[in-house]
């Protein structure tokens, strides 16, 4: 039996934990990791889906993290 697996990448959102809780309430396994994990980590995680949990920062600012 295969279970769904979701990777949540945290870009600084205040609601990341709430998102994870809602995913888990749907009986889906998920893990939260910082947005700066390596490409290799993301590939090896073998997720069925990826959630990018954003922050209050503007995407137009120079110091903003990017996916």
Short mmCIF file of C-alpha atoms in Angstrom, two decimals:
data_model
loop_
_atom_site.label_atom_id
_atom_site.label_comp_id
_atom_site.label_asym_id
_atom_site.label_seq_id
_atom_site.Cartn_x
_atom_site.Cartn_y
_atom_site.Cartn_z
CA UNK A 1 0.00 0.00 0.00
CA UNK A 2 1.44 3.36 -1.04
CA UNK A 3 0.82 6.52 0.97
CA UNK A 4 0.97 10.08 -0.30
CA UNK A 5 3.99 12.10 0.78
CA UNK A 6 4.12 15.91 0.70
CA UNK A 7 7.17 18.15 1.10
CA UNK A 8 6.48 21.62 2.52
CA UNK A 9 9.24 24.14 1.82
CA UNK A 10 9.11 26.99 4.33
CA UNK A 11 9.95 30.42 2.93
CA UNK A 12 9.07 32.13 6.21
CA UNK A 13 5.29 31.93 6.31
CA UNK A 14 3.55 32.33 9.64
CA UNK A 15 1.04 29.62 8.70
CA UNK A 16 3.38 26.79 7.66
CA UNK A 17 2.56 24.73 10.76
CA UNK A 18 -1.16 25.23 10.11
CA UNK A 19 -0.75 24.05 6.52
CA UNK A 20 1.07 20.93 7.74
CA UNK A 21 -1.64 20.23 10.30
CA UNK A 22 -4.35 20.47 7.64
CA UNK A 23 -2.43 18.12 5.34
CA UNK A 24 -2.01 15.62 8.20
CA UNK A 25 -5.71 15.89 9.09
CA UNK A 26 -6.33 14.63 5.55
CA UNK A 27 -4.24 11.56 6.51
CA UNK A 28 -1.36 12.58 4.25
CA UNK A 29 2.23 12.33 5.45
CA UNK A 30 4.16 15.60 5.22
CA UNK A 31 7.42 17.14 6.38
CA UNK A 32 8.40 20.80 6.72
CA UNK A 33 11.89 21.81 5.60
CA UNK A 34 13.57 25.19 5.08
CA UNK A 35 13.47 26.66 1.60
CA UNK A 36 17.24 26.37 1.16
CA UNK A 37 17.43 22.57 0.99
CA UNK A 38 19.40 21.19 -1.95
CA UNK A 39 17.92 20.04 -5.23
CA UNK A 40 19.29 16.59 -4.41
CA UNK A 41 17.35 16.54 -1.13
CA UNK A 42 14.12 17.45 -2.92
CA UNK A 43 14.64 14.72 -5.53
CA UNK A 44 15.55 12.10 -2.92
CA UNK A 45 12.51 13.00 -0.80
CA UNK A 46 10.43 11.54 -3.62
CA UNK A 47 7.36 13.63 -2.81
CA UNK A 48 3.99 13.23 -4.46
CA UNK A 49 3.59 16.99 -4.09
CA UNK A 50 5.44 20.07 -2.91
CA UNK A 51 3.92 23.04 -1.10
CA UNK A 52 5.83 26.33 -1.19
CA UNK A 53 4.83 28.19 1.97
CA UNK A 54 5.65 31.85 1.32
CA UNK A 55 6.47 34.82 3.48
CA UNK A 56 5.39 38.42 3.76
CA UNK A 57 8.40 39.54 1.67
CA UNK A 58 7.81 40.85 -1.82
CA UNK A 59 9.10 38.75 -4.69
CA UNK A 60 10.50 41.96 -6.13
CA UNK A 61 12.89 42.62 -3.21
CA UNK A 62 16.57 41.83 -3.76
CA UNK A 63 16.98 39.80 -0.54
CA UNK A 64 13.93 37.57 -1.05
CA UNK A 65 14.39 33.78 -1.03
CA UNK A 66 13.46 32.08 -4.29
CA UNK A 67 12.55 28.53 -5.19
#
